[in-house]
GROMACS .gro file of C-alpha atoms in nm:
model
  427
    1MET     CA    1  -3.375   1.157   1.203
    2GLY     CA    2  -3.095   0.901   1.213
    3ILE     CA    3  -2.870   0.705   1.444
    4PHE     CA    4  -2.669   1.020   1.522
    5SER     CA    5  -2.966   1.250   1.576
    6GLY     CA    6  -2.884   1.491   1.859
    7LYS     CA    7  -2.513   1.398   1.856
    8ARG     CA    8  -2.228   1.634   1.770
    9PHE     CA    9  -1.897   1.532   1.609
   10PHE     CA   10  -1.589   1.709   1.491
   11VAL     CA   11  -1.369   1.596   1.203
   12TYR     CA   12  -1.001   1.692   1.207
   13GLY     CA   13  -0.851   1.704   0.858
   14ASN     CA   14  -1.034   1.834   0.555
   15GLY     CA   15  -0.902   1.590   0.296
   16LEU     CA   16  -1.087   1.314   0.114
   17SER     CA   17  -1.139   1.098   0.424
   18GLY     CA   18  -1.248   1.396   0.632
   19LYS     CA   19  -1.509   1.500   0.377
   20ALA     CA   20  -1.636   1.141   0.357
   21ALA     CA   21  -1.670   1.117   0.736
   22LYS     CA   22  -1.859   1.449   0.744
   23ARG     CA   23  -2.100   1.324   0.478
   24ALA     CA   24  -2.162   0.996   0.665
   25ILE     CA   25  -2.234   1.179   0.991
   26LYS     CA   26  -2.477   1.427   0.834
   27LYS     CA   27  -2.655   1.152   0.641
   28ARG     CA   28  -2.723   0.979   0.973
   29GLY     CA   29  -2.858   1.288   1.141
   30GLY     CA   30  -2.552   1.408   1.331
   31ALA     CA   31  -2.411   1.759   1.362
   32VAL     CA   32  -2.050   1.797   1.251
   33SER     CA   33  -1.780   2.063   1.221
   34VAL     CA   34  -1.450   2.026   1.034
   35TYR     CA   35  -1.117   2.163   1.156
   36SER     CA   36  -0.755   2.134   1.037
   37ASP     CA   37  -0.414   2.277   1.118
   38LYS     CA   38  -0.361   2.639   1.019
   39GLY     CA   39  -0.006   2.734   0.935
   40GLY     CA   40   0.115   2.408   1.084
   41GLU     CA   41  -0.053   2.488   1.419
   42PHE     CA   42  -0.333   2.298   1.594
   43THR     CA   43  -0.679   2.453   1.555
   44LYS     CA   44  -0.854   2.393   1.886
   45PRO     CA   45  -1.223   2.303   1.838
   46PRO     CA   46  -1.472   2.501   2.050
   47GLU     CA   47  -1.560   2.352   2.388
   48ARG     CA   48  -1.874   2.146   2.324
   49ASP     CA   49  -2.022   1.810   2.417
   50TYR     CA   50  -1.878   1.598   2.134
   51TYR     CA   51  -1.997   1.241   2.078
   52ALA     CA   52  -1.677   1.152   1.887
   53ALA     CA   53  -1.393   1.292   1.678
   54ILE     CA   54  -1.290   1.154   1.339
   55ILE     CA   55  -0.923   1.223   1.271
   56SER     CA   56  -0.727   1.198   0.946
   57PRO     CA   57  -0.506   0.888   0.929
   58GLY     CA   58  -0.205   1.100   0.831
   59ILE     CA   59  -0.213   1.280   1.167
   60LYS     CA   60   0.027   1.119   1.414
   61LYS     CA   61  -0.090   1.004   1.756
   62THR     CA   62   0.144   1.267   1.905
   63HIS     CA   63  -0.058   1.551   1.748
   64PRO     CA   64  -0.228   1.788   1.998
   65VAL     CA   65  -0.573   1.688   1.871
   66TYR     CA   66  -0.532   1.351   2.042
   67ARG     CA   67  -0.437   1.517   2.371
   68TYR     CA   68  -0.736   1.748   2.333
   69CYS     CA   69  -0.966   1.446   2.295
   70ALA     CA   70  -0.807   1.246   2.577
   71ALA     CA   71  -0.839   1.536   2.822
   72ARG     CA   72  -1.213   1.561   2.749
   73ASN     CA   73  -1.291   1.188   2.714
   74ILE     CA   74  -1.385   1.235   2.348
   75ASP     CA   75  -1.385   0.910   2.151
   76ALA     CA   76  -1.126   0.962   1.874
   77MET     CA   77  -1.095   0.736   1.568
   78GLY     CA   78  -0.992   0.738   1.204
   79GLU     CA   79  -1.230   0.753   0.907
   80ALA     CA   80  -1.181   0.386   0.815
   81GLU     CA   81  -1.242   0.274   1.173
   82PHE     CA   82  -1.552   0.492   1.182
   83GLY     CA   83  -1.673   0.333   0.858
   84PHE     CA   84  -1.646  -0.015   1.010
   85THR     CA   85  -1.883   0.091   1.288
   86LEU     CA   86  -2.147   0.207   1.039
   87THR     CA   87  -2.204  -0.110   0.839
   88ASP     CA   88  -2.282  -0.477   0.888
   89LYS     CA   89  -2.168  -0.569   0.536
   90PRO     CA   90  -1.891  -0.834   0.532
   91ILE     CA   91  -1.557  -0.664   0.466
   92VAL     CA   92  -1.226  -0.795   0.336
   93GLY     CA   93  -0.953  -0.583   0.494
   94VAL     CA   94  -0.621  -0.584   0.306
   95THR     CA   95  -0.293  -0.457   0.447
   96GLY     CA   96   0.079  -0.518   0.399
   97THR     CA   97   0.392  -0.329   0.303
   98ASN     CA   98   0.369  -0.408  -0.069
   99GLY     CA   99   0.096  -0.549  -0.290
  100LYS     CA  100  -0.205  -0.433  -0.088
  101THR     CA  101  -0.343  -0.214  -0.367
  102THR     CA  102  -0.306  -0.493  -0.623
  103VAL     CA  103  -0.473  -0.745  -0.390
  104THR     CA  104  -0.754  -0.499  -0.314
  105ARG     CA  105  -0.817  -0.445  -0.684
  106LEU     CA  106  -0.813  -0.820  -0.754
  107VAL     CA  107  -1.045  -0.912  -0.466
  108SER     CA  108  -1.286  -0.632  -0.559
  109ARG     CA  109  -1.310  -0.768  -0.912
  110MET     CA  110  -1.355  -1.122  -0.786
  111LEU     CA  111  -1.640  -1.010  -0.557
  112ASN     CA  112  -1.781  -0.753  -0.801
  113CYS     CA  113  -1.755  -0.467  -0.551
  114THR     CA  114  -1.595  -0.123  -0.540
  115PRO     CA  115  -1.239  -0.112  -0.398
  116CYS     CA  116  -1.221   0.134  -0.110
  117GLY     CA  117  -1.012   0.258   0.181
  118ASN     CA  118  -0.651   0.363   0.139
  119ILE     CA  119  -0.681   0.294  -0.235
  120GLY     CA  120  -0.845   0.637  -0.272
  121TYR     CA  121  -1.221   0.586  -0.218
  122PRO     CA  122  -1.309   0.626   0.152
  123LEU     CA  123  -1.489   0.345   0.330
  124CYS     CA  124  -1.741   0.597   0.467
  125LEU     CA  125  -1.857   0.650   0.107
  126ALA     CA  126  -1.842   0.285   0.000
  127ILE     CA  127  -2.066   0.160   0.282
  128ASP     CA  128  -2.362   0.347   0.133
  129GLY     CA  129  -2.328   0.183  -0.208
  130LYS     CA  130  -2.517  -0.120  -0.338
  131ASP     CA  131  -2.230  -0.367  -0.294
  132LYS     CA  132  -2.320  -0.666  -0.078
  133ALA     CA  133  -1.960  -0.697   0.041
  134LEU     CA  134  -1.664  -0.460   0.051
  135CYS     CA  135  -1.290  -0.482   0.003
  136CYS     CA  136  -1.098  -0.217   0.195
  137GLU     CA  137  -0.727  -0.139   0.167
  138LEU     CA  138  -0.587  -0.047   0.508
  139SER     CA  139  -0.261   0.136   0.572
  140SER     CA  140  -0.053   0.115   0.888
  141PHE     CA  141  -0.164   0.474   0.962
  142GLN     CA  142  -0.530   0.367   0.958
  143LEU     CA  143  -0.466   0.055   1.165
  144GLU     CA  144  -0.245   0.201   1.439
  145GLY     CA  145  -0.440   0.200   1.764
  146ALA     CA  146  -0.772   0.112   1.596
  147THR     CA  147  -1.001  -0.113   1.801
  148ARG     CA  148  -1.309  -0.130   1.577
  149ILE     CA  149  -1.158  -0.237   1.246
  150ILE     CA  150  -1.285  -0.595   1.239
  151PRO     CA  151  -1.303  -0.748   0.890
  152HIS     CA  152  -1.457  -1.088   0.821
  153VAL     CA  153  -1.149  -1.173   0.613
  154ALA     CA  154  -0.817  -0.995   0.672
  155VAL     CA  155  -0.515  -1.018   0.444
  156ILE     CA  156  -0.155  -0.935   0.537
  157THR     CA  157   0.031  -0.953   0.206
  158ASN     CA  158   0.384  -0.909   0.346
  159VAL     CA  159   0.567  -0.704   0.609
  160ALA     CA  160   0.901  -0.529   0.552
  161PRO     CA  161   1.050  -0.212   0.702
  162ASP     CA  162   0.855   0.098   0.598
  163HIS     CA  163   0.725   0.423   0.752
  164ILE     CA  164   0.972   0.395   1.039
  165ASP     CA  165   0.978   0.775   1.053
  166TYR     CA  166   0.604   0.771   1.134
  167HIS     CA  167   0.579   0.472   1.369
  168GLY     CA  168   0.916   0.509   1.540
  169SER     CA  169   1.038   0.149   1.499
  170PHE     CA  170   0.989  -0.159   1.286
  171GLU     CA  171   0.830  -0.333   1.584
  172ALA     CA  172   0.568  -0.057   1.613
  173TYR     CA  173   0.504  -0.078   1.238
  174CYS     CA  174   0.449  -0.456   1.267
  175ARG     CA  175   0.207  -0.401   1.556
  176ALA     CA  176   0.005  -0.164   1.339
  177LYS     CA  177  -0.012  -0.415   1.053
  178THR     CA  178  -0.110  -0.714   1.269
  179ASN     CA  179  -0.370  -0.499   1.444
  180VAL     CA  180  -0.594  -0.569   1.143
  181ALA     CA  181  -0.675  -0.906   1.304
  182ALA     CA  182  -0.682  -0.808   1.672
  183GLY     CA  183  -1.061  -0.793   1.704
  184MET     CA  184  -1.146  -1.089   1.482
  185SER     CA  185  -1.333  -1.392   1.615
  186GLU     CA  186  -1.302  -1.766   1.553
  187ASN     CA  187  -1.559  -1.722   1.274
  188ASP     CA  188  -1.324  -1.490   1.081
  189TYR     CA  189  -1.019  -1.560   0.864
  190LEU     CA  190  -0.670  -1.415   0.843
  191VAL     CA  191  -0.486  -1.472   0.514
  192ILE     CA  192  -0.107  -1.463   0.556
  193GLY     CA  193   0.099  -1.386   0.246
  194ASP     CA  194   0.396  -1.587   0.128
  195ASP     CA  195   0.654  -1.337   0.256
  196VAL     CA  196   0.516  -1.266   0.603
  197THR     CA  197   0.794  -1.370   0.842
  198VAL     CA  198   0.762  -1.518   1.189
  199GLY     CA  199   0.923  -1.203   1.328
  200ALA     CA  200   0.657  -0.982   1.173
  201LEU     CA  201   0.389  -1.201   1.335
  202SER     CA  202   0.538  -1.183   1.684
  203SER     CA  203   0.285  -0.913   1.775
  204LEU     CA  204  -0.010  -1.103   1.626
  205ASN     CA  205  -0.292  -1.173   1.871
  206THR     CA  206  -0.608  -1.302   1.705
  207LYS     CA  207  -0.878  -1.566   1.732
  208ALA     CA  208  -0.919  -1.579   1.352
  209LYS     CA  209  -0.844  -1.894   1.153
  210LEU     CA  210  -0.503  -1.863   0.980
  211ILE     CA  211  -0.493  -1.929   0.605
  212ARG     CA  212  -0.151  -1.955   0.440
  213CYS     CA  213  -0.036  -1.876   0.085
  214SER     CA  214   0.264  -2.019  -0.100
  215ALA     CA  215   0.404  -1.998  -0.451
  216ASP     CA  216   0.643  -2.287  -0.382
  217LYS     CA  217   0.468  -2.558  -0.180
  218VAL     CA  218   0.126  -2.702  -0.094
  219VAL     CA  219  -0.024  -2.535   0.216
  220ASP     CA  220  -0.356  -2.514   0.398
  221GLY     CA  221  -0.475  -2.223   0.189
  222SER     CA  222  -0.387  -2.101  -0.160
  223TYR     CA  223  -0.087  -2.230  -0.352
  224VAL     CA  224   0.066  -2.301  -0.693
  225TYR     CA  225   0.089  -2.661  -0.811
  226ARG     CA  226   0.171  -2.782  -1.163
  227ASP     CA  227   0.121  -2.435  -1.315
  228ASN     CA  228  -0.224  -2.389  -1.163
  229PHE     CA  229  -0.369  -2.188  -0.876
  230TRP     CA  230  -0.526  -2.402  -0.603
  231PHE     CA  231  -0.720  -2.337  -0.282
  232MET     CA  232  -0.765  -2.602  -0.013
  233GLY     CA  233  -0.721  -2.887  -0.262
  234GLU     CA  234  -0.947  -2.731  -0.526
  235ARG     CA  235  -0.803  -2.626  -0.861
  236ILE     CA  236  -0.902  -2.266  -0.935
  237CYS     CA  237  -0.750  -2.193  -1.277
  238SER     CA  238  -0.429  -2.196  -1.478
  239LEU     CA  239  -0.144  -1.957  -1.394
  240ASP     CA  240  -0.181  -1.834  -1.751
  241TYR     CA  241  -0.491  -1.638  -1.649
  242LEU     CA  242  -0.279  -1.396  -1.446
  243ARG     CA  243  -0.214  -1.092  -1.660
  244LEU     CA  244   0.020  -0.923  -1.412
  245THR     CA  245   0.387  -1.019  -1.444
  246GLY     CA  246   0.648  -1.109  -1.184
  247LYS     CA  247   0.662  -1.360  -0.899
  248HIS     CA  248   0.550  -1.089  -0.656
  249ASN     CA  249   0.222  -1.070  -0.848
  250VAL     CA  250   0.179  -1.449  -0.829
  251LYS     CA  251   0.200  -1.404  -0.452
  252ASN     CA  252  -0.048  -1.115  -0.468
  253ALA     CA  253  -0.286  -1.332  -0.670
  254LEU     CA  254  -0.264  -1.611  -0.411
  255CYS     CA  255  -0.367  -1.369  -0.136
  256ALA     CA  256  -0.658  -1.245  -0.345
  257ILE     CA  257  -0.772  -1.596  -0.436
  258ALA     CA  258  -0.772  -1.705  -0.071
  259ALA     CA  259  -0.972  -1.400   0.038
  260ALA     CA  260  -1.221  -1.434  -0.246
  261LYS     CA  261  -1.279  -1.806  -0.187
  262LEU     CA  262  -1.338  -1.739   0.183
  263MET     CA  263  -1.605  -1.491   0.067
  264ASN     CA  264  -1.758  -1.766  -0.154
  265ALA     CA  265  -1.648  -1.622  -0.488
  266ASP     CA  266  -1.702  -1.835  -0.797
  267ASN     CA  267  -1.392  -1.975  -0.972
  268ARG     CA  268  -1.503  -1.822  -1.300
  269ASP     CA  269  -1.515  -1.474  -1.143
  270ILE     CA  270  -1.169  -1.531  -0.996
  271ALA     CA  271  -1.024  -1.631  -1.333
  272LEU     CA  272  -1.185  -1.333  -1.505
  273ALA     CA  273  -1.042  -1.098  -1.243
  274LEU     CA  274  -0.690  -1.240  -1.281
  275SER     CA  275  -0.708  -1.190  -1.657
  276GLY     CA  276  -0.867  -0.845  -1.638
  277VAL     CA  277  -0.651  -0.646  -1.394
  278ASN     CA  278  -0.365  -0.446  -1.543
  279ALA     CA  279  -0.061  -0.313  -1.360
  280GLU     CA  280  -0.113   0.000  -1.151
  281PRO     CA  281   0.014   0.332  -1.286
  282HIS     CA  282   0.374   0.403  -1.179
  283ARG     CA  283   0.428   0.038  -1.082
  284ILE     CA  284   0.678  -0.122  -1.324
  285GLU     CA  285   0.513   0.077  -1.605
  286PHE     CA  286   0.681   0.101  -1.946
  287VAL     CA  287   0.691   0.468  -2.046
  288GLY     CA  288   0.881   0.451  -2.375
  289THR     CA  289   1.216   0.419  -2.545
  290ALA     CA  290   1.478   0.692  -2.568
  291CYS     CA  291   1.855   0.704  -2.619
  292GLY     CA  292   1.847   0.338  -2.722
  293LYS     CA  293   1.699   0.224  -2.387
  294ARG     CA  294   1.369   0.109  -2.238
  295TRP     CA  295   1.247   0.334  -1.955
  296ILE     CA  296   1.041   0.189  -1.671
  297ASP     CA  297   0.846   0.399  -1.418
  298ASP     CA  298   0.827   0.228  -1.078
  299SER     CA  299   0.784   0.549  -0.879
  300LYS     CA  300   0.527   0.377  -0.656
  301SER     CA  301   0.810   0.171  -0.502
  302THR     CA  302   0.881   0.376  -0.191
  303ASN     CA  303   1.040   0.105   0.022
  304ILE     CA  304   1.324  -0.144  -0.011
  305GLY     CA  305   1.119  -0.460  -0.061
  306SER     CA  306   0.925  -0.311  -0.349
  307THR     CA  307   1.241  -0.190  -0.524
  308VAL     CA  308   1.408  -0.532  -0.492
  309ALA     CA  309   1.093  -0.695  -0.638
  310ALA     CA  310   1.106  -0.454  -0.933
  311VAL     CA  311   1.471  -0.535  -1.006
  312GLU     CA  312   1.384  -0.905  -0.993
  313CYS     CA  313   1.133  -0.846  -1.274
  314MET     CA  314   1.389  -0.686  -1.504
  315SER     CA  315   1.630  -0.845  -1.746
  316GLY     CA  316   1.975  -0.688  -1.747
  317PRO     CA  317   2.172  -0.481  -1.798
  318ILE     CA  318   1.976  -0.213  -1.611
  319CYS     CA  319   2.044   0.134  -1.476
  320LEU     CA  320   1.864   0.174  -1.142
  321ILE     CA  321   1.755   0.518  -1.020
  322VAL     CA  322   1.690   0.539  -0.645
  323GLY     CA  323   1.650   0.815  -0.389
  324GLY     CA  324   1.425   1.083  -0.252
  325ARG     CA  325   1.321   1.127   0.111
  326ASN     CA  326   1.421   0.843   0.343
  327LYS     CA  327   1.138   0.714   0.564
  328GLY     CA  328   1.376   0.584   0.829
  329LEU     CA  329   1.486   0.281   0.628
  330ASP     CA  330   1.830   0.117   0.639
  331PHE     CA  331   1.973   0.137   0.287
  332ASP     CA  332   2.229  -0.130   0.374
  333GLU     CA  333   1.939  -0.376   0.341
  334LEU     CA  334   1.879  -0.255  -0.015
  335PHE     CA  335   2.238  -0.292  -0.131
  336SER     CA  336   2.283  -0.618   0.057
  337ALA     CA  337   2.006  -0.761  -0.162
  338LEU     CA  338   2.121  -0.594  -0.486
  339ALA     CA  339   2.483  -0.704  -0.444
  340LYS     CA  340   2.398  -1.074  -0.444
  341GLY     CA  341   2.424  -1.318  -0.735
  342ARG     CA  342   2.158  -1.285  -1.003
  343LEU     CA  343   2.049  -0.933  -0.906
  344ARG     CA  344   2.406  -0.800  -0.910
  345GLU     CA  345   2.457  -0.943  -1.257
  346LYS     CA  346   2.159  -0.743  -1.387
  347ILE     CA  347   2.274  -0.402  -1.263
  348GLU     CA  348   2.496  -0.197  -1.491
  349CYS     CA  349   2.485   0.115  -1.275
  350VAL     CA  350   2.300   0.282  -0.985
  351ILE     CA  351   2.214   0.651  -0.965
  352SER     CA  352   2.099   0.812  -0.639
  353MET     CA  353   1.912   1.142  -0.622
  354GLY     CA  354   1.755   1.390  -0.385
  355GLU     CA  355   1.785   1.420  -0.008
  356SER     CA  356   1.910   1.064   0.037
  357ALA     CA  357   2.163   1.065  -0.252
  358GLY     CA  358   2.468   1.075  -0.027
  359GLU     CA  359   2.333   0.819   0.217
  360LEU     CA  360   2.258   0.578  -0.069
  361LYS     CA  361   2.602   0.630  -0.221
  362ALA     CA  362   2.768   0.548   0.114
  363SER     CA  363   2.559   0.232   0.158
  364GLY     CA  364   2.636   0.115  -0.195
  365LYS     CA  365   3.008   0.156  -0.133
  366LYS     CA  366   2.992  -0.083   0.165
  367PHE     CA  367   2.876  -0.357  -0.072
  368GLY     CA  368   3.117  -0.283  -0.356
  369MET     CA  369   2.864  -0.096  -0.571
  370ASP     CA  370   2.958   0.240  -0.720
  371VAL     CA  371   2.665   0.482  -0.697
  372VAL     CA  372   2.652   0.810  -0.889
  373ALA     CA  373   2.490   1.077  -0.669
  374VAL     CA  374   2.296   1.363  -0.833
  375GLY     CA  375   2.063   1.639  -0.717
  376LYS     CA  376   1.731   1.599  -0.896
  377LEU     CA  377   1.535   1.344  -1.097
  378SER     CA  378   1.607   1.528  -1.423
  379ASP     CA  379   1.981   1.501  -1.346
  380ALA     CA  380   1.940   1.127  -1.288
  381VAL     CA  381   1.766   1.090  -1.625
  382ASP     CA  382   2.052   1.276  -1.796
  383VAL     CA  383   2.313   1.045  -1.642
  384ALA     CA  384   2.107   0.732  -1.712
  385ALA     CA  385   2.074   0.830  -2.078
  386LEU     CA  386   2.455   0.808  -2.112
  387SER     CA  387   2.484   0.469  -1.942
  388ARG     CA  388   2.550   0.137  -2.117
  389ALA     CA  389   2.231  -0.016  -1.978
  390ASP     CA  390   1.952  -0.151  -2.198
  391THR     CA  391   1.683  -0.056  -1.943
  392VAL     CA  392   1.649   0.238  -1.705
  393LEU     CA  393   1.440   0.159  -1.398
  394LEU     CA  394   1.312   0.436  -1.172
  395SER     CA  395   1.240   0.249  -0.848
  396PRO     CA  396   1.331   0.495  -0.571
  397ALA     CA  397   1.288   0.298  -0.243
  398CYS     CA  398   1.212   0.642  -0.096
  399ALA     CA  399   0.926   0.886  -0.058
  400SER     CA  400   0.899   1.165  -0.314
  401PHE     CA  401   0.842   1.462  -0.087
  402ASP     CA  402   1.187   1.616  -0.119
  403GLU     CA  403   1.119   1.719  -0.480
  404PHE     CA  404   0.760   1.616  -0.562
  405ASN     CA  405   0.417   1.619  -0.403
  406GLY     CA  406   0.358   1.244  -0.428
  407TYR     CA  407   0.497   0.945  -0.617
  408GLU     CA  408   0.248   1.011  -0.900
  409LYS     CA  409   0.403   1.353  -0.970
  410ARG     CA  410   0.748   1.195  -0.964
  411GLY     CA  411   0.641   0.931  -1.216
  412GLU     CA  412   0.480   1.192  -1.441
  413ALA     CA  413   0.798   1.401  -1.435
  414PHE     CA  414   1.002   1.092  -1.524
  415ARG     CA  415   0.779   1.023  -1.825
  416ALA     CA  416   0.804   1.388  -1.933
  417ASP     CA  417   1.184   1.377  -1.911
  418VAL     CA  418   1.193   1.061  -2.125
  419GLU     CA  419   0.961   1.215  -2.383
  420ALA     CA  420   1.181   1.526  -2.390
  421LYS     CA  421   1.481   1.305  -2.471
  422ASN     CA  422   1.289   1.164  -2.765
  423GLU     CA  423   1.181   1.507  -2.887
  424LYS     CA  424   1.540   1.627  -2.877
  425ALA     CA  425   1.658   1.324  -3.072
  426ARG     CA  426   1.392   1.382  -3.340
  427GLY     CA  427   1.449   1.759  -3.353
   0.00000   0.00000   0.00000
């Protein structure tokens, strides 16, 4: 027996989130079947009296499964939204274009709980653990159209153009991000990151208390003052505790500190978390030296804001490798940023690759930057090895799916190419 005893569900999508939803339903006494596209075609579930459908977050709202549910008045939701309905544990929900994984990892350490959600461990699994609170990373895919994702503390790290190909417009993408706070009450809190613009917040509609973050000035929230982290007038710890490098990570830390303090975390636990979290794999990760250069894997940077932040962390001269599959982004925004002042002085050369190589080359030309266009990542590595740069930075500002099955595979291939350069030099 359980809360779903006598109720039938179907799950659409047999990935990690689908399997987690199936497990949660069965554990609570429900009957469940799993379906997914076959050969790119919709698999129509049998006509039955379904209590609800749990649908993979990667499936667009235009997919036939949503029309199937609407025509039959079947309640359709994503796995993360479903997870929120199954627990009364307080949840920190973290979203944003960049930094959300880092903030989720930091908050989870500060609260001594397991990071879950879009980070790779489904919420439907995490809710059954022993953690008294949860920290859940939420993507725009998971948030779009959701009405039951209601965290006690929400964090929007920043908002910049991304996934335009999925959402259709930047405005729709912003609506998905701000939807994290739509159902929150006056007893809840919304933490706004340092780089969240007024424009991005135009779609925000929430009763939650707004908490600001700033690396440059004192605000009602978390901030940096005299080389220390502070929250609401209380000194938390020295900036020196933060192990992650770059100003973008100072901003990430401020978001995490605010969320953790609102969840009553102890300052000692916050300081230990800041000093204990390392950089994520494929995010400004040093992979070795070859051909007299340092090689940096930032394959996780799949949008313009993240790539610009990576370049800001580097000391010149650098060779920047960009390209892959465009997600509907305007590359003029990338080169407009790279062509200015201090960033332009760092860049020795730019190499574009993959499906977007020509588009990137054309954008670079508008801003007086010569871009060498190549076919594949291995070609880009060959050209970069001959450059006069001291550092080669792979920071694509694009998805990987033209050549690789995920940014991780792209980063691994980059490392392998660098190691091959070394082997050849030694051989």
